[in-house]
């Protein structure tokens, strides 16, 4: 009942830039995922906390993150 994805990057700086980019998207949407940052990798876990499950807005947010990654 969660969406999870790991995004790969060549270094820490690019991973951090992605975290900042998706953080802005999350703020705009008013929907906040769990974000895990490590060297060259960003893990994202999305779900609607209120129902402890998935809603359409979770899939919309995930698609926006994917578009931000596919630059």
GROMACS .gro file of C-alpha atoms in nm:
model
   71
    1UNK     CA    1   0.000   0.000   0.000
    2UNK     CA    2   0.298   0.230  -0.066
    3UNK     CA    3   0.470   0.338  -0.386
    4UNK     CA    4   0.847   0.303  -0.365
    5UNK     CA    5   1.118   0.395  -0.612
    6UNK     CA    6   1.493   0.439  -0.605
    7UNK     CA    7   1.657   0.695  -0.834
    8UNK     CA    8   2.025   0.663  -0.927
    9UNK     CA    9   2.273   0.952  -0.972
   10UNK     CA   10   2.644   0.978  -1.051
   11UNK     CA   11   2.724   1.159  -0.725
   12UNK     CA   12   2.591   1.308  -0.403
   13UNK     CA   13   2.547   1.661  -0.541
   14UNK     CA   14   2.308   1.549  -0.816
   15UNK     CA   15   2.114   1.331  -0.574
   16UNK     CA   16   2.077   1.627  -0.340
   17UNK     CA   17   1.964   1.854  -0.625
   18UNK     CA   18   1.694   1.598  -0.708
   19UNK     CA   19   1.580   1.589  -0.346
   20UNK     CA   20   1.545   1.967  -0.353
   21UNK     CA   21   1.352   1.953  -0.682
   22UNK     CA   22   1.106   1.691  -0.563
   23UNK     CA   23   1.076   1.870  -0.230
   24UNK     CA   24   0.947   2.175  -0.417
   25UNK     CA   25   0.701   1.959  -0.609
   26UNK     CA   26   0.579   1.801  -0.285
   27UNK     CA   27   0.526   2.144  -0.128
   28UNK     CA   28   0.331   2.264  -0.434
   29UNK     CA   29   0.110   1.955  -0.416
   30UNK     CA   30   0.073   1.963  -0.038
   31UNK     CA   31   0.164   1.594  -0.037
   32UNK     CA   32   0.483   1.490   0.138
   33UNK     CA   33   0.665   1.159   0.078
   34UNK     CA   34   0.938   0.995   0.279
   35UNK     CA   35   1.265   1.078   0.106
   36UNK     CA   36   1.591   0.892   0.172
   37UNK     CA   37   1.915   1.050   0.048
   38UNK     CA   38   2.246   0.869   0.019
   39UNK     CA   39   2.549   0.896  -0.207
   40UNK     CA   40   2.423   0.863  -0.565
   41UNK     CA   41   2.078   0.743  -0.467
   42UNK     CA   42   1.744   0.885  -0.363
   43UNK     CA   43   1.471   0.658  -0.231
   44UNK     CA   44   1.112   0.783  -0.227
   45UNK     CA   45   0.812   0.628  -0.054
   46UNK     CA   46   0.469   0.774  -0.125
   47UNK     CA   47   0.133   0.699   0.033
   48UNK     CA   48  -0.158   0.887   0.182
   49UNK     CA   49  -0.093   0.888   0.555
   50UNK     CA   50  -0.453   0.968   0.647
   51UNK     CA   51  -0.581   0.637   0.507
   52UNK     CA   52  -0.250   0.448   0.528
   53UNK     CA   53  -0.294   0.352   0.165
   54UNK     CA   54  -0.289   0.479  -0.191
   55UNK     CA   55  -0.503   0.742  -0.360
   56UNK     CA   56  -0.495   0.895  -0.706
   57UNK     CA   57  -0.286   1.186  -0.574
   58UNK     CA   58  -0.008   0.941  -0.483
   59UNK     CA   59   0.019   0.826  -0.844
   60UNK     CA   60   0.009   1.185  -0.971
   61UNK     CA   61   0.293   1.281  -0.735
   62UNK     CA   62   0.498   0.977  -0.839
   63UNK     CA   63   0.455   1.069  -1.207
   64UNK     CA   64   0.572   1.424  -1.138
   65UNK     CA   65   0.881   1.289  -0.962
   66UNK     CA   66   0.953   1.061  -1.257
   67UNK     CA   67   0.926   1.357  -1.497
   68UNK     CA   68   1.169   1.555  -1.279
   69UNK     CA   69   1.413   1.262  -1.297
   70UNK     CA   70   1.386   1.220  -1.676
   71UNK     CA   71   1.547   1.552  -1.758
   0.00000   0.00000   0.00000
